[in-house]
Amino acid sequence: MRLTTSGFQTALEDFLGADTGAKVLAYAATHRAGEQLAGYPTLLTVAEVAEVLCTDAETVLSMTGDDMLPAIEIGASIRRYRREDVHNYLRFLSGNRASALG
């Protein structure tokens, strides 16, 4: 689920200052990790994880290499990600972003 309510974002920025709307929308998106993963299979592909995280496959593979996001390796080049691990990663992100709103 992507929050793209530009009117809401603009109103927040008018009321609370520049960039507040973007911070609130990013915070809400990562705090709704369960909703973001609704409809995805138990094991996600690199492309599916990239879609959920709003990034590209290269970044997902980099996070896997940095041990930030665990992957199941099938052979030399196939990676699958457990939905629960992606959910936990999103919750970790939301915890880090929450302090920025303070």
Tab-separated table of C-alpha atoms in Angstrom, residues 1 3 25-38 52 87 90-91 94:
chain	number	residue	atom	x	y	z
A	1	MET	CA	0.000	0.000	0.000
A	3	LEU	CA	0.125	6.584	0.540
A	25	LEU	CA	3.520	9.575	5.170
A	26	ALA	CA	6.798	7.631	5.348
A	27	TYR	CA	6.168	6.899	9.028
A	28	ALA	CA	2.630	5.703	8.321
A	29	ALA	CA	3.749	3.529	5.406
A	30	THR	CA	6.378	1.712	7.443
A	31	HIS	CA	4.110	1.329	10.480
A	32	ARG	CA	1.546	-0.436	8.350
A	33	ALA	CA	3.954	-3.220	7.420
A	34	GLY	CA	1.339	-5.946	7.742
A	35	GLU	CA	-0.956	-4.159	5.315
A	36	GLN	CA	1.893	-3.607	2.863
A	37	LEU	CA	2.532	-7.349	2.732
A	38	ALA	CA	-1.097	-8.435	2.441
A	52	VAL	CA	7.396	-3.403	-1.001
A	87	HIS	CA	7.761	-7.520	7.922
A	90	LEU	CA	9.833	-2.812	7.853
A	91	ARG	CA	9.137	-2.626	11.597
A	94	SER	CA	9.677	2.386	11.273
